[in-house]
Amino acid sequence: DQALLKIVAAGTDPGIATDLDAIKLENDTWYGMTLTTQGKLEVEEAADWAEANKKLMLQGSSDGDIIVSGSSDIASVLLAKGYDRSAIIFSSDPTEHAGAAWLGATLPIDPGGLTFAFRQLSGVSSEALTSSHITQLEAKNCNYFTAFGSASVTMPGKLTGGEWIDITRDSDAYESALQVGCFQVKLNNAKVPFTDGGIAMLEAVVRQVTKAYIKNGFLAEGSDSYVVPLASEVSSVDRA
């Protein structure tokens, strides 16, 4: 008798953060992320996780409250948190996954080589936005994809806290390049001694990486300076 049938969940949903922790444990060699879901609580939880784990989340949202005044929508919630690792892009069709399209249009380009504004998105419909809508979107640091003349592009390219997306992405890439370079010195040498010579080996890598990030446009020409101690100047506590 169907009236006697009852469906019982076999377990509870552990939540987005738990899922992301499991993904990171299995493979942490990735950087950009987006969700297929657009539920406000799930997006907020994922943004919390991205902020704590140095990942970059570009997330689409079809929440119509974003383009009108108010503070309960996901863009307003993350604006209040001031996050610098999550960006919301308004897209009225959630099936087009604007966040994924935006990641695909940007991350293949080398750090320093682009901004996240003025990007064209494949498979995403241009939004018909009024000046009032755009005012609300930009007040909430929310991005959008709309027509400017004959081209539809993303604007303004900001994270929810107000920082430009490329600044965070390029800063992360620069830090990673420094870490990899210093690790390679230690990997490729039987010993990097705590001497002036050993310190100079690491200094050379730092200079090399920094010059590369000046050349690619992330750091300003002439902005670099280096403070390199002599081994004898390092305190005995630090040496130990």
PDB file of C-alpha atoms in Angstrom, residues 132-227:
ATOM      1  CA  SER A 132      19.355  51.725 -11.779  1.00  0.00           C
ATOM      2  CA  HIS A 133      20.225  48.016 -11.890  1.00  0.00           C
ATOM      3  CA  ILE A 134      23.870  48.797 -12.618  1.00  0.00           C
ATOM      4  CA  THR A 135      23.972  51.298  -9.765  1.00  0.00           C
ATOM      5  CA  GLN A 136      22.723  48.635  -7.349  1.00  0.00           C
ATOM      6  CA  LEU A 137      25.093  45.994  -8.707  1.00  0.00           C
ATOM      7  CA  GLU A 138      28.153  48.193  -8.419  1.00  0.00           C
ATOM      8  CA  ALA A 139      27.166  49.430  -4.956  1.00  0.00           C
ATOM      9  CA  LYS A 140      27.202  45.771  -3.871  1.00  0.00           C
ATOM     10  CA  ASN A 141      30.504  45.003  -5.673  1.00  0.00           C
ATOM     11  CA  CYS A 142      28.558  42.567  -7.826  1.00  0.00           C
ATOM     12  CA  ASN A 143      29.684  41.878 -11.371  1.00  0.00           C
ATOM     13  CA  TYR A 144      27.495  41.596 -14.438  1.00  0.00           C
ATOM     14  CA  PHE A 145      27.603  40.681 -18.132  1.00  0.00           C
ATOM     15  CA  THR A 146      25.922  43.155 -20.446  1.00  0.00           C
ATOM     16  CA  ALA A 147      26.209  44.832 -23.825  1.00  0.00           C
ATOM     17  CA  PHE A 148      28.399  47.854 -24.390  1.00  0.00           C
ATOM     18  CA  GLY A 149      27.976  48.837 -28.004  1.00  0.00           C
ATOM     19  CA  SER A 150      28.412  45.756 -30.171  1.00  0.00           C
ATOM     20  CA  ALA A 151      30.077  43.594 -27.520  1.00  0.00           C
ATOM     21  CA  SER A 152      28.848  41.978 -24.322  1.00  0.00           C
ATOM     22  CA  VAL A 153      31.461  41.999 -21.577  1.00  0.00           C
ATOM     23  CA  THR A 154      31.910  41.458 -17.860  1.00  0.00           C
ATOM     24  CA  MET A 155      32.058  44.454 -15.540  1.00  0.00           C
ATOM     25  CA  PRO A 156      33.578  45.704 -13.262  1.00  0.00           C
ATOM     26  CA  GLY A 157      35.860  42.766 -12.320  1.00  0.00           C
ATOM     27  CA  LYS A 158      35.727  43.103  -8.533  1.00  0.00           C
ATOM     28  CA  LEU A 159      35.701  40.778  -5.553  1.00  0.00           C
ATOM     29  CA  THR A 160      32.934  41.139  -3.001  1.00  0.00           C
ATOM     30  CA  GLY A 161      35.202  43.115  -0.675  1.00  0.00           C
ATOM     31  CA  GLY A 162      35.994  45.651  -3.407  1.00  0.00           C
ATOM     32  CA  GLU A 163      39.469  44.519  -4.479  1.00  0.00           C
ATOM     33  CA  TRP A 164      40.089  43.901  -8.181  1.00  0.00           C
ATOM     34  CA  ILE A 165      40.017  40.170  -8.927  1.00  0.00           C
ATOM     35  CA  ASP A 166      43.279  40.236 -10.873  1.00  0.00           C
ATOM     36  CA  ILE A 167      45.141  41.760  -7.910  1.00  0.00           C
ATOM     37  CA  THR A 168      44.291  38.801  -5.684  1.00  0.00           C
ATOM     38  CA  ARG A 169      44.857  36.236  -8.431  1.00  0.00           C
ATOM     39  CA  ASP A 170      48.214  37.731  -9.455  1.00  0.00           C
ATOM     40  CA  SER A 171      49.345  38.142  -5.815  1.00  0.00           C
ATOM     41  CA  ASP A 172      48.597  34.472  -5.193  1.00  0.00           C
ATOM     42  CA  ALA A 173      50.484  33.477  -8.337  1.00  0.00           C
ATOM     43  CA  TYR A 174      53.514  35.585  -7.335  1.00  0.00           C
ATOM     44  CA  GLU A 175      53.577  34.076  -3.840  1.00  0.00           C
ATOM     45  CA  SER A 176      53.285  30.568  -5.281  1.00  0.00           C
ATOM     46  CA  ALA A 177      56.110  31.225  -7.761  1.00  0.00           C
ATOM     47  CA  LEU A 178      58.373  32.392  -4.911  1.00  0.00           C
ATOM     48  CA  GLN A 179      57.574  29.275  -2.885  1.00  0.00           C
ATOM     49  CA  VAL A 180      58.180  26.946  -5.833  1.00  0.00           C
ATOM     50  CA  GLY A 181      61.436  28.710  -6.731  1.00  0.00           C
ATOM     51  CA  CYS A 182      62.831  28.477  -3.206  1.00  0.00           C
ATOM     52  CA  PHE A 183      61.741  24.848  -2.940  1.00  0.00           C
ATOM     53  CA  GLN A 184      63.509  24.024  -6.223  1.00  0.00           C
ATOM     54  CA  VAL A 185      66.775  25.482  -4.882  1.00  0.00           C
ATOM     55  CA  LYS A 186      66.604  23.146  -1.901  1.00  0.00           C
ATOM     56  CA  LEU A 187      65.533  20.219  -4.068  1.00  0.00           C
ATOM     57  CA  ASN A 188      68.294  20.674  -6.632  1.00  0.00           C
ATOM     58  CA  ASN A 189      71.134  21.143  -4.149  1.00  0.00           C
ATOM     59  CA  ALA A 190      72.369  18.597  -1.653  1.00  0.00           C
ATOM     60  CA  LYS A 191      72.589  21.419   0.882  1.00  0.00           C
ATOM     61  CA  VAL A 192      71.734  25.088   1.064  1.00  0.00           C
ATOM     62  CA  PRO A 193      73.999  26.172   3.892  1.00  0.00           C
ATOM     63  CA  PHE A 194      73.151  28.868   6.423  1.00  0.00           C
ATOM     64  CA  THR A 195      75.961  31.042   5.095  1.00  0.00           C
ATOM     65  CA  ASP A 196      76.149  34.168   3.000  1.00  0.00           C
ATOM     66  CA  GLY A 197      76.485  31.918  -0.034  1.00  0.00           C
ATOM     67  CA  GLY A 198      73.397  29.885   0.837  1.00  0.00           C
ATOM     68  CA  ILE A 199      71.373  33.014   1.462  1.00  0.00           C
ATOM     69  CA  ALA A 200      72.530  34.364  -1.908  1.00  0.00           C
ATOM     70  CA  MET A 201      71.151  31.263  -3.639  1.00  0.00           C
ATOM     71  CA  LEU A 202      67.673  32.030  -2.323  1.00  0.00           C
ATOM     72  CA  GLU A 203      68.085  35.749  -2.993  1.00  0.00           C
ATOM     73  CA  ALA A 204      68.796  35.000  -6.655  1.00  0.00           C
ATOM     74  CA  VAL A 205      65.515  33.102  -6.982  1.00  0.00           C
ATOM     75  CA  VAL A 206      63.521  35.868  -5.290  1.00  0.00           C
ATOM     76  CA  ARG A 207      65.045  38.431  -7.646  1.00  0.00           C
ATOM     77  CA  GLN A 208      64.427  36.234 -10.695  1.00  0.00           C
ATOM     78  CA  VAL A 209      60.764  35.618  -9.865  1.00  0.00           C
ATOM     79  CA  THR A 210      60.167  39.265  -8.987  1.00  0.00           C
ATOM     80  CA  LYS A 211      61.699  40.457 -12.262  1.00  0.00           C
ATOM     81  CA  ALA A 212      59.419  38.035 -14.127  1.00  0.00           C
ATOM     82  CA  TYR A 213      56.354  39.515 -12.414  1.00  0.00           C
ATOM     83  CA  ILE A 214      57.518  43.015 -13.281  1.00  0.00           C
ATOM     84  CA  LYS A 215      57.865  41.932 -16.901  1.00  0.00           C
ATOM     85  CA  ASN A 216      54.394  40.336 -17.000  1.00  0.00           C
ATOM     86  CA  GLY A 217      52.778  43.536 -15.772  1.00  0.00           C
ATOM     87  CA  PHE A 218      51.787  42.629 -12.229  1.00  0.00           C
ATOM     88  CA  LEU A 219      54.461  44.620 -10.399  1.00  0.00           C
ATOM     89  CA  ALA A 220      55.463  48.149 -11.364  1.00  0.00           C
ATOM     90  CA  GLU A 221      58.826  48.768 -12.984  1.00  0.00           C
ATOM     91  CA  GLY A 222      61.317  49.928 -10.375  1.00  0.00           C
ATOM     92  CA  SER A 223      59.096  48.914  -7.464  1.00  0.00           C
ATOM     93  CA  ASP A 224      61.304  46.086  -6.228  1.00  0.00           C
ATOM     94  CA  SER A 225      63.822  46.365  -3.404  1.00  0.00           C
ATOM     95  CA  TYR A 226      65.560  43.640  -1.430  1.00  0.00           C
ATOM     96  CA  VAL A 227      66.817  43.419   2.138  1.00  0.00           C
TER      97      VAL A 227
END
